[in-house]
Amino acid sequence: MPVASFEEIQSRIGTEIGVSDWIPIDQQAIDTFADVTGDHQFIHVDPEAAAKTPFGGTVAHGFLTLSLLSQMAAGVMLIPPTIRMAVNYGFEKIRFIAPV
């Protein structure tokens, strides 16, 4: 994680701080997430049935996408040098506006 002073972090409020690397999501990852969460809705785990939907194939779970935010943020999140530990405080106004 990039290190930055509190002042630098404060000056960047409202600006883009970076873009993460791409994270490939294959059907095996989707199926594993379905097994862990118990969400086996066909749109996620049945490629044949999902192909007949407007999406044209399976769609990753919204919460699978959300669960990757920690990994995506790790490379771009600015951390003050005096911080030894941080916790995820949560998110506000999360919406799944496009299929993945």
PDB file of C-alpha atoms in Angstrom:
ATOM      1  CA  MET A   1       0.000   0.000   0.000  1.00  0.00           C
ATOM      2  CA  PRO A   2       1.340   3.430  -0.887  1.00  0.00           C
ATOM      3  CA  VAL A   3       2.374   5.483   2.131  1.00  0.00           C
ATOM      4  CA  ALA A   4       1.226   9.114   2.370  1.00  0.00           C
ATOM      5  CA  SER A   5       1.010  11.759   5.065  1.00  0.00           C
ATOM      6  CA  PHE A   6      -2.332  12.704   6.602  1.00  0.00           C
ATOM      7  CA  GLU A   7      -2.038  16.058   4.813  1.00  0.00           C
ATOM      8  CA  GLU A   8      -1.541  14.407   1.422  1.00  0.00           C
ATOM      9  CA  ILE A   9      -4.454  12.050   2.014  1.00  0.00           C
ATOM     10  CA  GLN A  10      -6.679  14.954   3.045  1.00  0.00           C
ATOM     11  CA  SER A  11      -5.671  16.921  -0.067  1.00  0.00           C
ATOM     12  CA  ARG A  12      -6.767  13.983  -2.257  1.00  0.00           C
ATOM     13  CA  ILE A  13     -10.333  13.791  -0.910  1.00  0.00           C
ATOM     14  CA  GLY A  14     -12.702  13.693  -3.867  1.00  0.00           C
ATOM     15  CA  THR A  15     -10.022  12.675  -6.369  1.00  0.00           C
ATOM     16  CA  GLU A  16      -9.162   9.351  -7.957  1.00  0.00           C
ATOM     17  CA  ILE A  17      -6.268   7.761  -6.083  1.00  0.00           C
ATOM     18  CA  GLY A  18      -5.606   4.914  -8.466  1.00  0.00           C
ATOM     19  CA  VAL A  19      -6.912   2.002 -10.470  1.00  0.00           C
ATOM     20  CA  SER A  20      -6.352  -1.584  -9.394  1.00  0.00           C
ATOM     21  CA  ASP A  21      -5.078  -4.375 -11.585  1.00  0.00           C
ATOM     22  CA  TRP A  22      -7.687  -6.505 -13.345  1.00  0.00           C
ATOM     23  CA  ILE A  23      -8.858  -9.551 -11.392  1.00  0.00           C
ATOM     24  CA  PRO A  24     -10.015 -12.425 -13.609  1.00  0.00           C
ATOM     25  CA  ILE A  25     -13.274 -14.053 -12.503  1.00  0.00           C
ATOM     26  CA  ASP A  26     -13.900 -17.452 -14.069  1.00  0.00           C
ATOM     27  CA  GLN A  27     -16.781 -19.876 -13.644  1.00  0.00           C
ATOM     28  CA  GLN A  28     -14.825 -21.888 -11.081  1.00  0.00           C
ATOM     29  CA  ALA A  29     -14.491 -18.780  -8.862  1.00  0.00           C
ATOM     30  CA  ILE A  30     -18.222 -18.105  -9.245  1.00  0.00           C
ATOM     31  CA  ASP A  31     -19.099 -21.726  -8.429  1.00  0.00           C
ATOM     32  CA  THR A  32     -16.820 -21.707  -5.374  1.00  0.00           C
ATOM     33  CA  PHE A  33     -18.415 -18.477  -4.135  1.00  0.00           C
ATOM     34  CA  ALA A  34     -21.852 -20.062  -4.661  1.00  0.00           C
ATOM     35  CA  ASP A  35     -20.801 -23.074  -2.575  1.00  0.00           C
ATOM     36  CA  VAL A  36     -19.446 -20.897   0.242  1.00  0.00           C
ATOM     37  CA  THR A  37     -22.508 -18.629   0.388  1.00  0.00           C
ATOM     38  CA  GLY A  38     -25.186 -21.148  -0.559  1.00  0.00           C
ATOM     39  CA  ASP A  39     -26.366 -18.878  -3.398  1.00  0.00           C
ATOM     40  CA  HIS A  40     -26.808 -21.265  -6.318  1.00  0.00           C
ATOM     41  CA  GLN A  41     -29.199 -19.135  -8.359  1.00  0.00           C
ATOM     42  CA  PHE A  42     -29.069 -20.343 -11.977  1.00  0.00           C
ATOM     43  CA  ILE A  43     -27.869 -16.998 -13.336  1.00  0.00           C
ATOM     44  CA  HIS A  44     -24.602 -17.618 -11.491  1.00  0.00           C
ATOM     45  CA  VAL A  45     -24.016 -21.368 -11.781  1.00  0.00           C
ATOM     46  CA  ASP A  46     -25.910 -22.750 -14.796  1.00  0.00           C
ATOM     47  CA  PRO A  47     -24.194 -21.617 -18.021  1.00  0.00           C
ATOM     48  CA  GLU A  48     -26.806 -23.284 -20.254  1.00  0.00           C
ATOM     49  CA  ALA A  49     -29.810 -21.646 -18.573  1.00  0.00           C
ATOM     50  CA  ALA A  50     -27.977 -18.336 -18.130  1.00  0.00           C
ATOM     51  CA  ALA A  51     -27.178 -18.267 -21.865  1.00  0.00           C
ATOM     52  CA  LYS A  52     -30.918 -17.862 -22.536  1.00  0.00           C
ATOM     53  CA  THR A  53     -31.137 -14.673 -20.445  1.00  0.00           C
ATOM     54  CA  PRO A  54     -30.493 -11.130 -21.690  1.00  0.00           C
ATOM     55  CA  PHE A  55     -27.014 -11.424 -20.132  1.00  0.00           C
ATOM     56  CA  GLY A  56     -26.065 -14.239 -22.523  1.00  0.00           C
ATOM     57  CA  GLY A  57     -24.225 -16.216 -19.865  1.00  0.00           C
ATOM     58  CA  THR A  58     -23.539 -16.523 -16.185  1.00  0.00           C
ATOM     59  CA  VAL A  59     -23.094 -13.412 -14.067  1.00  0.00           C
ATOM     60  CA  ALA A  60     -20.862 -13.165 -11.003  1.00  0.00           C
ATOM     61  CA  HIS A  61     -22.609 -12.625  -7.686  1.00  0.00           C
ATOM     62  CA  GLY A  62     -22.760  -8.971  -6.687  1.00  0.00           C
ATOM     63  CA  PHE A  63     -21.290  -9.898  -3.326  1.00  0.00           C
ATOM     64  CA  LEU A  64     -18.414 -11.749  -5.022  1.00  0.00           C
ATOM     65  CA  THR A  65     -17.541  -8.494  -6.762  1.00  0.00           C
ATOM     66  CA  LEU A  66     -17.924  -6.585  -3.501  1.00  0.00           C
ATOM     67  CA  SER A  67     -15.700  -9.065  -1.656  1.00  0.00           C
ATOM     68  CA  LEU A  68     -12.838  -8.229  -4.037  1.00  0.00           C
ATOM     69  CA  LEU A  69     -12.727  -4.582  -2.947  1.00  0.00           C
ATOM     70  CA  SER A  70     -10.133  -5.278  -0.244  1.00  0.00           C
ATOM     71  CA  GLN A  71      -7.824  -6.839  -2.827  1.00  0.00           C
ATOM     72  CA  MET A  72      -8.418  -4.004  -5.301  1.00  0.00           C
ATOM     73  CA  ALA A  73      -7.879  -1.294  -2.689  1.00  0.00           C
ATOM     74  CA  ALA A  74      -4.674  -2.809  -1.301  1.00  0.00           C
ATOM     75  CA  GLY A  75      -2.551  -1.515  -4.166  1.00  0.00           C
ATOM     76  CA  VAL A  76      -3.976   1.995  -4.324  1.00  0.00           C
ATOM     77  CA  MET A  77      -5.135   2.908  -0.826  1.00  0.00           C
ATOM     78  CA  LEU A  78      -3.024   5.641   0.779  1.00  0.00           C
ATOM     79  CA  ILE A  79      -1.828   4.778   4.289  1.00  0.00           C
ATOM     80  CA  PRO A  80      -0.219   7.213   6.754  1.00  0.00           C
ATOM     81  CA  PRO A  81       3.211   5.969   7.923  1.00  0.00           C
ATOM     82  CA  THR A  82       2.139   6.005  11.581  1.00  0.00           C
ATOM     83  CA  ILE A  83      -0.743   3.555  11.063  1.00  0.00           C
ATOM     84  CA  ARG A  84       0.013   0.035  12.303  1.00  0.00           C
ATOM     85  CA  MET A  85      -3.409  -1.476  11.659  1.00  0.00           C
ATOM     86  CA  ALA A  86      -6.683  -0.581   9.974  1.00  0.00           C
ATOM     87  CA  VAL A  87     -10.134  -2.140   9.907  1.00  0.00           C
ATOM     88  CA  ASN A  88     -12.823  -2.060   7.260  1.00  0.00           C
ATOM     89  CA  TYR A  89     -15.442   0.335   8.588  1.00  0.00           C
ATOM     90  CA  GLY A  90     -17.938  -0.570   5.871  1.00  0.00           C
ATOM     91  CA  PHE A  91     -19.500   0.912   2.771  1.00  0.00           C
ATOM     92  CA  GLU A  92     -22.396   3.214   2.015  1.00  0.00           C
ATOM     93  CA  LYS A  93     -24.748   3.302  -0.966  1.00  0.00           C
ATOM     94  CA  ILE A  94     -23.526   0.134  -2.675  1.00  0.00           C
ATOM     95  CA  ARG A  95     -25.437  -0.654  -5.880  1.00  0.00           C
ATOM     96  CA  PHE A  96     -24.855  -3.384  -8.464  1.00  0.00           C
ATOM     97  CA  ILE A  97     -25.573  -1.400 -11.634  1.00  0.00           C
ATOM     98  CA  ALA A  98     -24.007  -3.673 -14.262  1.00  0.00           C
ATOM     99  CA  PRO A  99     -23.421  -7.420 -14.590  1.00  0.00           C
ATOM    100  CA  VAL A 100     -19.928  -8.860 -14.140  1.00  0.00           C
TER     101      VAL A 100
END
